Coordinates of C-alpha atoms (C1' of nucleotides) in Angstrom, one line a residue:
Chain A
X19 CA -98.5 -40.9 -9.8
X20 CA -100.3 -44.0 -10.9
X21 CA -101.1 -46.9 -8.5
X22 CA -98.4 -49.9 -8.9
X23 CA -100.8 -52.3 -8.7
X24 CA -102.5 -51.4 -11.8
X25 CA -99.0 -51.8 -13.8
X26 CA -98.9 -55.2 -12.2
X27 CA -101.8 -56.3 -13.4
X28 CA -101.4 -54.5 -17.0
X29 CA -98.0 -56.3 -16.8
X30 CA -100.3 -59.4 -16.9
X31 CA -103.6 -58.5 -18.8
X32 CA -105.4 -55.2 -20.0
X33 CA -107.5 -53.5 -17.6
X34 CA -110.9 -51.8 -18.5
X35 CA -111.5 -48.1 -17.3
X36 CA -114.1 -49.2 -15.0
X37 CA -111.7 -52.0 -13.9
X38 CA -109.5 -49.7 -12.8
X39 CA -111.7 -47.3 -11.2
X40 CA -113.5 -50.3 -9.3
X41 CA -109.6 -50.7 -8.0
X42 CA -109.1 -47.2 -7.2
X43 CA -112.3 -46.8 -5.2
X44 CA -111.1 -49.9 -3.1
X45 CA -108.7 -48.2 -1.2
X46 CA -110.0 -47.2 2.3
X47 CA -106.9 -45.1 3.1
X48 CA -102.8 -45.3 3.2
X49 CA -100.6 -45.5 5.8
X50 CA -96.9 -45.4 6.6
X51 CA -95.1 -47.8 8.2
X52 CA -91.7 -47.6 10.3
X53 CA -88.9 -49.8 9.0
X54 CA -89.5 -53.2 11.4
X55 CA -93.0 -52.2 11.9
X56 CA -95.1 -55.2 11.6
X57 CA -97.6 -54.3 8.9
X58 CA -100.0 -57.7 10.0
X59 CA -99.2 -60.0 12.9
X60 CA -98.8 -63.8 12.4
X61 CA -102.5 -65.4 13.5
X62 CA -104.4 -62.5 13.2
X63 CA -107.6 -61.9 12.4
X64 CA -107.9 -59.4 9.7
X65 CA -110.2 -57.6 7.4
X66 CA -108.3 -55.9 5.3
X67 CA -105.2 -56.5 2.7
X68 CA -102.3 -54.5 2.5
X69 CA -100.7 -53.4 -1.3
X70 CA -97.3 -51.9 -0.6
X71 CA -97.1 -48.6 -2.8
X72 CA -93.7 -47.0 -2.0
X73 CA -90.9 -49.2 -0.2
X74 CA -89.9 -53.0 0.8
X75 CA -91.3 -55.4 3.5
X76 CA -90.9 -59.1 3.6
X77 CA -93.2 -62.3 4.6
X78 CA -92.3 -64.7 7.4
X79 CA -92.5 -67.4 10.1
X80 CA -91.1 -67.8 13.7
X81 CA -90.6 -71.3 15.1
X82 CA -90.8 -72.0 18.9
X83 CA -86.9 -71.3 19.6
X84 CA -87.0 -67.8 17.6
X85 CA -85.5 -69.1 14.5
X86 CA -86.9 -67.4 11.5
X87 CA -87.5 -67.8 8.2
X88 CA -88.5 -65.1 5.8
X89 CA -90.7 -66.6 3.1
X90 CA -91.1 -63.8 0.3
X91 CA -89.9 -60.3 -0.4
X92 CA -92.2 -57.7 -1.3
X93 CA -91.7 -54.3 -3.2
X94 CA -94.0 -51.5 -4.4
X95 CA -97.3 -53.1 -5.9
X96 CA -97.6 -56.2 -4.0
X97 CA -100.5 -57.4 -2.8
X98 CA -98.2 -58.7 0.4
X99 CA -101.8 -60.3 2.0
X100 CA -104.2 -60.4 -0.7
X101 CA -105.1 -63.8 0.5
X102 CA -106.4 -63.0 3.9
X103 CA -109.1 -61.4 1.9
X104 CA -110.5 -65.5 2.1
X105 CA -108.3 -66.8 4.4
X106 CA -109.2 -64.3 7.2
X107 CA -106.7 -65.6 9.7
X108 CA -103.0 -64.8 9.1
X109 CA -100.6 -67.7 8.7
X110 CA -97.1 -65.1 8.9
X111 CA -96.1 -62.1 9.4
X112 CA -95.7 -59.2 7.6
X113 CA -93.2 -56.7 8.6
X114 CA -91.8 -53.4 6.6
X115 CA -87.7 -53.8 6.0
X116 CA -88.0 -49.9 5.1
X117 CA -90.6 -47.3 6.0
X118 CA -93.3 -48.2 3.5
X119 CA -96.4 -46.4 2.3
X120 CA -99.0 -49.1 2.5
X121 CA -102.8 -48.9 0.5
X122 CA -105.2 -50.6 3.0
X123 CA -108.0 -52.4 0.7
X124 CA -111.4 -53.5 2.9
X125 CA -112.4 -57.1 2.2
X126 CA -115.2 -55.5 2.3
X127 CA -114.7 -54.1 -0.4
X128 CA -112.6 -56.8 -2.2
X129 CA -116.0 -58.5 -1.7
X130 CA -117.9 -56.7 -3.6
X131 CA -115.6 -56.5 -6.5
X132 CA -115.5 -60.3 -6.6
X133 CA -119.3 -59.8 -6.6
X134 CA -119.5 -57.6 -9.7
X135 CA -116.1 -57.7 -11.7
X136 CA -115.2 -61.5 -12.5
X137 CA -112.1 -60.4 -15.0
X138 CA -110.8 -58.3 -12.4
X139 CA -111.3 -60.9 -9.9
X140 CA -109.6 -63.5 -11.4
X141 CA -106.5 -61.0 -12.2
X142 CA -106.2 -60.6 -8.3
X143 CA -107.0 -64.4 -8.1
X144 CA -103.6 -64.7 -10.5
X145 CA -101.5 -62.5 -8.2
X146 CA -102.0 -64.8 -5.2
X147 CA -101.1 -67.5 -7.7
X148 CA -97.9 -66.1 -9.1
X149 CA -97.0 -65.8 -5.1
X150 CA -97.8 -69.0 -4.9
X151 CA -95.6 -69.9 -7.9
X152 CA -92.8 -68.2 -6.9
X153 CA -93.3 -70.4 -3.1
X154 CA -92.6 -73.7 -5.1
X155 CA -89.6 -71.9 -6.8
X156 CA -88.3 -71.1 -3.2
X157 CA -89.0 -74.7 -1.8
X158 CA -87.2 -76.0 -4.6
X159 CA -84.2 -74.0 -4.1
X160 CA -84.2 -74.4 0.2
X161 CA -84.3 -78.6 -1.0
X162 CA -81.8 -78.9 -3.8
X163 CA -79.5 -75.8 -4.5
X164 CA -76.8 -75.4 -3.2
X165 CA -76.4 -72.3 -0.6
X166 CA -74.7 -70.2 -2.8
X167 CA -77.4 -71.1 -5.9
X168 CA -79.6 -70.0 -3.6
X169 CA -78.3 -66.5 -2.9
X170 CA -77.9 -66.1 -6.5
X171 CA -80.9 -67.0 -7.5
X172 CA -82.9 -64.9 -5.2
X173 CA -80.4 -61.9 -6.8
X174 CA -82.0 -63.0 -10.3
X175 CA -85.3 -62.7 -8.8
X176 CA -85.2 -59.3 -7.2
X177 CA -83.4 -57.7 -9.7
X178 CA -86.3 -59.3 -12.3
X179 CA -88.8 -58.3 -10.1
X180 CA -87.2 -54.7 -9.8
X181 CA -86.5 -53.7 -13.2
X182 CA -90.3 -54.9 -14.6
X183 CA -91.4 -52.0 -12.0
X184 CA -88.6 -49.9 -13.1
X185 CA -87.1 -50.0 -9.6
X186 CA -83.8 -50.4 -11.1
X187 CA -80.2 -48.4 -12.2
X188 CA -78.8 -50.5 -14.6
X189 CA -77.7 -53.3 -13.1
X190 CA -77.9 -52.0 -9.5
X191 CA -80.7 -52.3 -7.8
X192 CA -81.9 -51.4 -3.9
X193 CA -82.3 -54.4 -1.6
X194 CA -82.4 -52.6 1.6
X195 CA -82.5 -55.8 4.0
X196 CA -79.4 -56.6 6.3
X197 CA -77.0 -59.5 6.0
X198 CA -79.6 -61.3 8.8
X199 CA -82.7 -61.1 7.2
X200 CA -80.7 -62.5 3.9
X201 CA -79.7 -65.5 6.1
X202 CA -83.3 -65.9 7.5
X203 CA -84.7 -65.8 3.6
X204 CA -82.0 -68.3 2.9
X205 CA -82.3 -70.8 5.6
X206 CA -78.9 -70.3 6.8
X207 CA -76.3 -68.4 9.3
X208 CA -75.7 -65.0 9.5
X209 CA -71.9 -66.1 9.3
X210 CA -72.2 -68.0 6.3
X211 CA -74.3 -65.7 4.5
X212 CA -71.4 -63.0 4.7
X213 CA -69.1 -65.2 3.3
X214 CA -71.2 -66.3 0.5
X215 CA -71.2 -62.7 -0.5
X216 CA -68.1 -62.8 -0.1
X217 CA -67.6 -65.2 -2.7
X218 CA -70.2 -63.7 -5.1
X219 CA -67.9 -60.9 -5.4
X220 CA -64.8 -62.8 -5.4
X221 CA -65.9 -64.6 -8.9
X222 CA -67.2 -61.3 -10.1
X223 CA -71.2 -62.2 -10.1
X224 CA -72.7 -59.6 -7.8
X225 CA -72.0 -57.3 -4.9
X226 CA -74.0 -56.7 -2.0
X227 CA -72.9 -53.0 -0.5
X228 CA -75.0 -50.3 2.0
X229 CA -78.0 -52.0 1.0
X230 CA -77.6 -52.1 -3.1
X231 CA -77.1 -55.1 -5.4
X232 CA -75.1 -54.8 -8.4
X233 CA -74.4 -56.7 -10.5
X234 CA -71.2 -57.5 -11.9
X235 CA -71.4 -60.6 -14.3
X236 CA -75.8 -61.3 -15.2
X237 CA -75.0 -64.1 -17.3
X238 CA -73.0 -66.0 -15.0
X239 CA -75.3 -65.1 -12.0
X240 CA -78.3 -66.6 -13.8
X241 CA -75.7 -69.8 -14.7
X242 CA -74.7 -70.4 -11.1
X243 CA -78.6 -70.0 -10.0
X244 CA -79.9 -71.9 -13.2
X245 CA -82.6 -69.0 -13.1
X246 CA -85.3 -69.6 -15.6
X247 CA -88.2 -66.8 -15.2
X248 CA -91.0 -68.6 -16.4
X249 CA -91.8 -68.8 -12.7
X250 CA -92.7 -65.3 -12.3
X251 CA -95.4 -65.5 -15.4
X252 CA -94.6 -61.6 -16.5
X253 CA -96.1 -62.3 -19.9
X254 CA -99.7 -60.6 -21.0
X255 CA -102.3 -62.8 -21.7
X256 CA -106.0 -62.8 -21.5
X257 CA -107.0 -64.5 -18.1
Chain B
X21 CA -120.3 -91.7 -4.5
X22 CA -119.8 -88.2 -3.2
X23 CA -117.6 -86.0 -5.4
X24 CA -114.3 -85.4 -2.9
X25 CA -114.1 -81.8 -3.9
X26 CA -117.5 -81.2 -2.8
X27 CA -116.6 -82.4 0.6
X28 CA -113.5 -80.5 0.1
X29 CA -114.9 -77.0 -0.2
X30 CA -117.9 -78.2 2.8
X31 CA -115.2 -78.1 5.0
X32 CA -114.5 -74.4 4.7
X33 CA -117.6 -73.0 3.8
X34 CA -121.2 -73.8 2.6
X35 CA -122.5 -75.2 -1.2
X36 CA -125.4 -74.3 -2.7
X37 CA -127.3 -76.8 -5.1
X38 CA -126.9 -74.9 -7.6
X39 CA -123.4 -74.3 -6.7
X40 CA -122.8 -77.9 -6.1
X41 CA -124.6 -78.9 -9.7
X42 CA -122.3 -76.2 -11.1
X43 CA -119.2 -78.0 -9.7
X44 CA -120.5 -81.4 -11.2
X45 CA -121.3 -80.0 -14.4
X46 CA -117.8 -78.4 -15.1
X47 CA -116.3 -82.1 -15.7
X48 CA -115.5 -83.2 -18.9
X49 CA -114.3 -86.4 -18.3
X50 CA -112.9 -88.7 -15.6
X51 CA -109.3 -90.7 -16.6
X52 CA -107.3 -93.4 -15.0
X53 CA -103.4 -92.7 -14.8
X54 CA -100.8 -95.3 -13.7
X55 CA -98.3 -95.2 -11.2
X56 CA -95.6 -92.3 -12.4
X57 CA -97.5 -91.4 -15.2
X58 CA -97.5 -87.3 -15.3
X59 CA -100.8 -86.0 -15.0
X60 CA -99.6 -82.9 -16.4
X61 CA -95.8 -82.4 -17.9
X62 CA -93.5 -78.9 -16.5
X63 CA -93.7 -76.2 -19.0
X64 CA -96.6 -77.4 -20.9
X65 CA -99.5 -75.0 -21.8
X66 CA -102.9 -76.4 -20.3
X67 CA -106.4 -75.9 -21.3
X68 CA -108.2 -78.2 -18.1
X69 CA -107.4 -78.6 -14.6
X70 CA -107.3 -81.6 -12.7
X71 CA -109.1 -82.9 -9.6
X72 CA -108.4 -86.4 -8.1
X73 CA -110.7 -88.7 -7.4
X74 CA -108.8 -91.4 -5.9
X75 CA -104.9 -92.3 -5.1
X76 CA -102.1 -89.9 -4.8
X77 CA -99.9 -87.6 -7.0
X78 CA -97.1 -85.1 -6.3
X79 CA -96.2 -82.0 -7.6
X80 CA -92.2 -81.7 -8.8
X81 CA -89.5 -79.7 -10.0
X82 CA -86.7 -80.8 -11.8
X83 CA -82.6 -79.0 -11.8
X84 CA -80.8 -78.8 -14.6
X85 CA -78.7 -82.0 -12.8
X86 CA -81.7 -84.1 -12.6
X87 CA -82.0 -83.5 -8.6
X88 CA -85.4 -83.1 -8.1
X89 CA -88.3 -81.4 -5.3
X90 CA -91.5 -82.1 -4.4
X91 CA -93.0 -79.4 -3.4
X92 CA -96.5 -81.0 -2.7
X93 CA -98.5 -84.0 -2.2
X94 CA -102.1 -84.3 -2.7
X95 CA -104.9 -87.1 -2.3
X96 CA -108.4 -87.4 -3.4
X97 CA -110.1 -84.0 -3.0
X98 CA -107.6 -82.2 -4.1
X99 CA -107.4 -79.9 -7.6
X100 CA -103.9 -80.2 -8.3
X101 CA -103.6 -77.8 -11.0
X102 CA -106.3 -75.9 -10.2
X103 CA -104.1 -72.6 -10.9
X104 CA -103.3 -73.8 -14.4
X105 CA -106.6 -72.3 -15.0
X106 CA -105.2 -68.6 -14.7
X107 CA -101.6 -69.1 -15.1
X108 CA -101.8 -71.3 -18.5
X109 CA -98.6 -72.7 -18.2
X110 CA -97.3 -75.0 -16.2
X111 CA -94.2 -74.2 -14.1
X112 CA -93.6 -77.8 -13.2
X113 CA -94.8 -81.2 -13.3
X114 CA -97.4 -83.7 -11.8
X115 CA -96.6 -87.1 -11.2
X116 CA -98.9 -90.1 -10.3
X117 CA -97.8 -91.5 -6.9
X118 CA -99.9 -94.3 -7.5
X119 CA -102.9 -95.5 -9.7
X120 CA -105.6 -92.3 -10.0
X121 CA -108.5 -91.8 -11.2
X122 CA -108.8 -87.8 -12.2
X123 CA -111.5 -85.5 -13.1
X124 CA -110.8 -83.1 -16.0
X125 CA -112.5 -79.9 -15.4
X126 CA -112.3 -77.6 -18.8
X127 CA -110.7 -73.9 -18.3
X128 CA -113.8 -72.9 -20.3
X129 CA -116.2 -74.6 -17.4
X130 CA -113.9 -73.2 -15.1
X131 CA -113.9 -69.1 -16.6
X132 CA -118.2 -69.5 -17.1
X133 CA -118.0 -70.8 -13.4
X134 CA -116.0 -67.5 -12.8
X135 CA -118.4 -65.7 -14.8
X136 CA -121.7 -66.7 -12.6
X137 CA -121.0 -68.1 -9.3
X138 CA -119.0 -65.5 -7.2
X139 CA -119.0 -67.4 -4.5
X140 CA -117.8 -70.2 -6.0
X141 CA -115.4 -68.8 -7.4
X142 CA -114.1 -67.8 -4.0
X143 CA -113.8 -71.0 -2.4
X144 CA -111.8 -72.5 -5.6
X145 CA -109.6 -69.2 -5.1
X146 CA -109.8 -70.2 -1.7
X147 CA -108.7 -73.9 -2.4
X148 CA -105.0 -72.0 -4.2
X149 CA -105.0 -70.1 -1.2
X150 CA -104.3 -72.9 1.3
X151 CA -102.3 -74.4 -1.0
X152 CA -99.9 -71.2 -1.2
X153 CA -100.3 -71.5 2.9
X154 CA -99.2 -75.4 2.8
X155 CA -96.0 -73.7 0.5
X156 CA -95.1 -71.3 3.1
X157 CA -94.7 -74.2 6.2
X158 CA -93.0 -76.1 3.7
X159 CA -90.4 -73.4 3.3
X160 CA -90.3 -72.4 6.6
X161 CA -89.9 -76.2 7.5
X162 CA -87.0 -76.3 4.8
X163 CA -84.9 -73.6 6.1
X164 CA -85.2 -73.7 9.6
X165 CA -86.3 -76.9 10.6
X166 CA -84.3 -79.9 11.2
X167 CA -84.2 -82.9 8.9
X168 CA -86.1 -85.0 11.5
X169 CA -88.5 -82.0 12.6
X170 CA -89.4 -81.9 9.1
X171 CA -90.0 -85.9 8.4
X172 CA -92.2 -85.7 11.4
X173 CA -94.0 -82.6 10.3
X174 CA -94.3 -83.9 6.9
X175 CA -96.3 -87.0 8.9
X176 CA -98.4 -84.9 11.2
X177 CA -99.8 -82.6 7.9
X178 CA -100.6 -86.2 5.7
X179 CA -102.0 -87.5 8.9
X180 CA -104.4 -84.7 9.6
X181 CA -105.3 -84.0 5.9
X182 CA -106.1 -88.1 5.1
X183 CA -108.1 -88.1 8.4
X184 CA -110.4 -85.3 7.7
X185 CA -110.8 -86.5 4.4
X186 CA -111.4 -89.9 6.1
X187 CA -108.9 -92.0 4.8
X188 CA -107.1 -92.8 7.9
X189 CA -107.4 -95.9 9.6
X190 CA -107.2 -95.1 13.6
X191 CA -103.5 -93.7 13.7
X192 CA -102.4 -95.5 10.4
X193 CA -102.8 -93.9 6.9
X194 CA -101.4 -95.1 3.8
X195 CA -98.7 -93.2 2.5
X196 CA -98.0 -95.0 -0.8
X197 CA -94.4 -93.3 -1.5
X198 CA -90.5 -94.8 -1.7
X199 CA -88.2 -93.4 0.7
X200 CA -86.5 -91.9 -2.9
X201 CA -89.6 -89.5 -3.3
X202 CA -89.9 -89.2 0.8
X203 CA -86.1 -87.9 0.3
X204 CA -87.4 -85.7 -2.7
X205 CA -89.8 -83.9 -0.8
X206 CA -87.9 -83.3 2.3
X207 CA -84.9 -82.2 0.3
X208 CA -82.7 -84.9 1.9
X209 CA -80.7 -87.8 0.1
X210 CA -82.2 -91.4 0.1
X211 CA -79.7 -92.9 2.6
X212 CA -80.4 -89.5 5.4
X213 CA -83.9 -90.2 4.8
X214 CA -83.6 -94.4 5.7
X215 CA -81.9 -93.5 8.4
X216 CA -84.4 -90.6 10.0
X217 CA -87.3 -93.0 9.6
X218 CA -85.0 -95.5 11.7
X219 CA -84.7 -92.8 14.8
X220 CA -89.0 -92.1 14.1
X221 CA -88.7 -95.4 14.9
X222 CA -86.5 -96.0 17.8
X223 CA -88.2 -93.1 19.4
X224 CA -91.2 -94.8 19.4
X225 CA -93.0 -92.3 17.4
X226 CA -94.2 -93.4 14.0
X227 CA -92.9 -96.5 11.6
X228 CA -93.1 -95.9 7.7
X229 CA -93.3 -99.5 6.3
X230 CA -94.9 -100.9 3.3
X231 CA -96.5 -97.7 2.1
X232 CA -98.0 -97.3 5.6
X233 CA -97.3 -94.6 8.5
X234 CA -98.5 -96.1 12.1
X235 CA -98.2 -93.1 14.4
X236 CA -97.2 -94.3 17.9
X237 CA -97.1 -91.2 19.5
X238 CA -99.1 -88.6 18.3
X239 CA -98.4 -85.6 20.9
X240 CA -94.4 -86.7 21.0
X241 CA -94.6 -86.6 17.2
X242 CA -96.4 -83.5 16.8
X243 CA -93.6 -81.6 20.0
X244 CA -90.6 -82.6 17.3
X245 CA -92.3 -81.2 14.4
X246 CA -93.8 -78.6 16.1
X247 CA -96.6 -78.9 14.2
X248 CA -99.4 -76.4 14.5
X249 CA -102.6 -76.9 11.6
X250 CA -103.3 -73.9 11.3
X251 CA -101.9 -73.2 8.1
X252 CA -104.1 -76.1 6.7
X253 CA -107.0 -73.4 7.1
X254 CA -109.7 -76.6 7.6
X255 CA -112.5 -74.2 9.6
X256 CA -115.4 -73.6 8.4
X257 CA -116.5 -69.8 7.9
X258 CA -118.6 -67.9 5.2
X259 CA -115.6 -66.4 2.4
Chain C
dC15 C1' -85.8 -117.6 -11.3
dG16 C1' -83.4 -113.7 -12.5
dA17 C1' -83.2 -108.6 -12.9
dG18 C1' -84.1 -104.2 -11.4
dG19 C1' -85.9 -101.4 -8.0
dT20 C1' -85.9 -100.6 -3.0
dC21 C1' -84.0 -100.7 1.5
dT22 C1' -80.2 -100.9 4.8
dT23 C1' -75.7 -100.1 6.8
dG24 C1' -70.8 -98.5 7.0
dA25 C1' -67.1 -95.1 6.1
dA26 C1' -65.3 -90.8 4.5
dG27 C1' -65.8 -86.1 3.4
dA28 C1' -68.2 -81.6 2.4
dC29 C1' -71.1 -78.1 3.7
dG30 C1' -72.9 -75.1 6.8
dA31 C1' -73.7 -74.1 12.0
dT32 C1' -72.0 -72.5 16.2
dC33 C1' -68.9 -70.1 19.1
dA34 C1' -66.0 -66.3 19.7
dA35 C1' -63.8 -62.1 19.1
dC36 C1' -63.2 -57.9 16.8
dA37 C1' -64.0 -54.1 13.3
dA38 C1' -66.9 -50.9 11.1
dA39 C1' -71.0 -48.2 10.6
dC40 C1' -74.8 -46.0 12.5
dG41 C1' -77.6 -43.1 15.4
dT42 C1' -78.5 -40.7 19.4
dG43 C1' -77.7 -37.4 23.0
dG44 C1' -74.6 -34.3 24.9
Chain D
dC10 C1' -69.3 -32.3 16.1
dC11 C1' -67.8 -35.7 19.1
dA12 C1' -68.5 -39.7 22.4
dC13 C1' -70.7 -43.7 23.1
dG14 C1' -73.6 -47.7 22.7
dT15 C1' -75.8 -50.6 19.5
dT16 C1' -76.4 -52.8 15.4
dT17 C1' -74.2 -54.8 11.5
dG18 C1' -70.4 -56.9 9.2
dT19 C1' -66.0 -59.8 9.1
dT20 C1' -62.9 -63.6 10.1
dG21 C1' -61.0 -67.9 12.4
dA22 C1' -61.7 -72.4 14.6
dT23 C1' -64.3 -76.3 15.7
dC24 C1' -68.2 -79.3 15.4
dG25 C1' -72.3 -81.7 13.7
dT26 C1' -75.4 -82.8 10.0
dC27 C1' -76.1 -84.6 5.9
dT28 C1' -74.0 -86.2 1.4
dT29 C1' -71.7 -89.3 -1.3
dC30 C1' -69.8 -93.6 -2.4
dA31 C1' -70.0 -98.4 -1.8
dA32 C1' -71.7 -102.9 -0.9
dG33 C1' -74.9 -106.2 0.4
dA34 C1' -79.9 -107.7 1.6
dC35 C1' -84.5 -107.8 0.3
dC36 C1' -88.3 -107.9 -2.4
dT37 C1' -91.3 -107.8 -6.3
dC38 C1' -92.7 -108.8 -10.8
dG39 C1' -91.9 -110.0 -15.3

DNA sequence: CGAGGTCTTGAAGACGATCAACAAACGTGG
DNA sequence: CCACGTTTGTTGATCGTCTTCAAGACCTCG
């Protein structure tokens, strides 16, 4: 089975045979995690990044009184902490929404690719950025969409995000996450979440059943979430 | 005059000379841009990166009805696009807050510096990194926060990042905004926005007037936003 | 000095939160 | 395979936050 995060970055740019052999040999070892297992722990200091190779975990932030807010989604080939490669001290969490097979990459190692392998480097240097990219895309939304835009939109960008890695069954695709975690992505209620999806599926957009998305109507789902892609950079260029 | 982006990268890690004269070298020119002049338009395909020198600029999305988001601010130091350099196209725009003077640094500088100074290359890396960080509290701040915990947030991060870059004046730092683009950032309408900076002020904590914050109560400003720095990642640690 | 941008305040209304109660689904042990 | 507890989903009612609309004051700069 090849290693997701080589499509990602061939989704991006080619890859040399000793590029991705360098990548290969930087894995130390793979691990499973439980559903709700916390894969890193917010304000730890770690020394190694995760890449998620089979399953879903998700990104997030507690505030003093509990309240949570879940600040990315990530599915098979994401580098979900690439950047505490240089960071070193967690900023969030990182928890597993399903039981997730998880490549563990040394910084050590990491280290010594950035020492010896610039092209590569700066195609992992581009994942954290596309992350980062698809942050300002999720502020945007959280400070002028409307709640229901919002839902939508982040239906766009999984089912986007799921088809380029072939993840998806026509226009169904698995988001195995429960109606509170969709709230805490959203920045709303749990109670206002389920009637959103209510309404999704009262005008015929999308349905959101037993943890699967399909979608009924693409067109006017991207409409109602003015989704425009160019935020997730999927073209190939040379970087 | 030092370069700010020397000091910049100081504050997380060490320079070498030649590391330093690298930096320097990579410029190609230094421009002035006026007040709401776009440093660098949504959408458009780059070929340089820019680092201000002096004044302020913000980074902005636009929605199809004209509602806009900032999703950042930045002041001297900072290499606003820096990420242009590996994404090539912009995925949104750059606006002059007020009068700046900018440094052009070439993506071909940038690549050769990519090339030969792995370290280097790191801490710019680096420099994305916190910005992605700065993203996540922003989002978090947007969905779970309250309007006021996130004007007084907003205040606590400018305060700490003009004062390490030492551009504060005791507990005053100039904050050369309208309340339009204050309401822009913090996803809130003008007239919400007037009104929040009236209860900052009743509460005795911090008074936004004439492009100025004076903070009158650092520690009861800091409890509402609950702000922790963290995230701004400003130690000092080999990467 | 006038015009446009910015700030301020009031009033009405929409959107989403909270509280509450119940239904359905799930998983675990008997 | 069923009984039971727990988690997840659903719906109604009420309340608060923030938006929108509107109008007037202030200010700044040609």
């Amino acid at each position: 089975m090849k290693n997701p995060l080589i499509s990602q970055l061939e989704r991006r740019d080619t890859l040399s045979p000793e590029e991705r052999s360098a990548l290969e040999g930087a894995i130390s070892k793979v691990k499973e995690f439980a559903p709700d297992e916390d894969l890193v722990r917010d304000g730890e200091r770690v020394n190694q990044s995760n890449l998620i190779l089979e399953g879903f975990a998700c990104r997030y932030k507690v505030l003093g009184d509990g309240r949570r807010q879940i600040t990315a989604f990530h599915l098979a080939g994401d580098f979900v902490d690439l950047h505490s490669f240089l960071l070193k001290k967690m900023d969030h969490g990182v928890a597993a929404l399903t039981r997730c097979r998880v490549a563990f990459f040394p910084h050590e190692k990491l280290r010594e690719i950035s020492e010896r392998y610039p092209h590569l480097t700066r195609l992992m240097w581009l994942l954290t950025l596309i992350d980062a990219s698809a942050h300002r895309e999720w502020i945007t939304g959280m400070g002028r969409r409307s709640a229901e835009g919002r839902l939508a939109h982040l239906f766009c960008e999984m089912y986007l995000r799921l088809d380029v890695a072939g993840l998806t069954d026509g226009l169904t695709f698995p988001f195995p996450i429960t109606q509170h975690e969709l709230g805490d992505a959203l920045g709303l209620s749990v109670v206002h979440t389920n009637r959103l999806l209510g309404r999704l599926r009262k005008l015929h957009l999308a349905t959101f059943l037993s943890n699967k998305v399909k979608i009924e109507n693409w067109e006017g789902l991207k409409e109602l979430a003015e989704f425009d892609p160019t935020y997730l950079h999927l073209n190939s260029e040379p970087r």
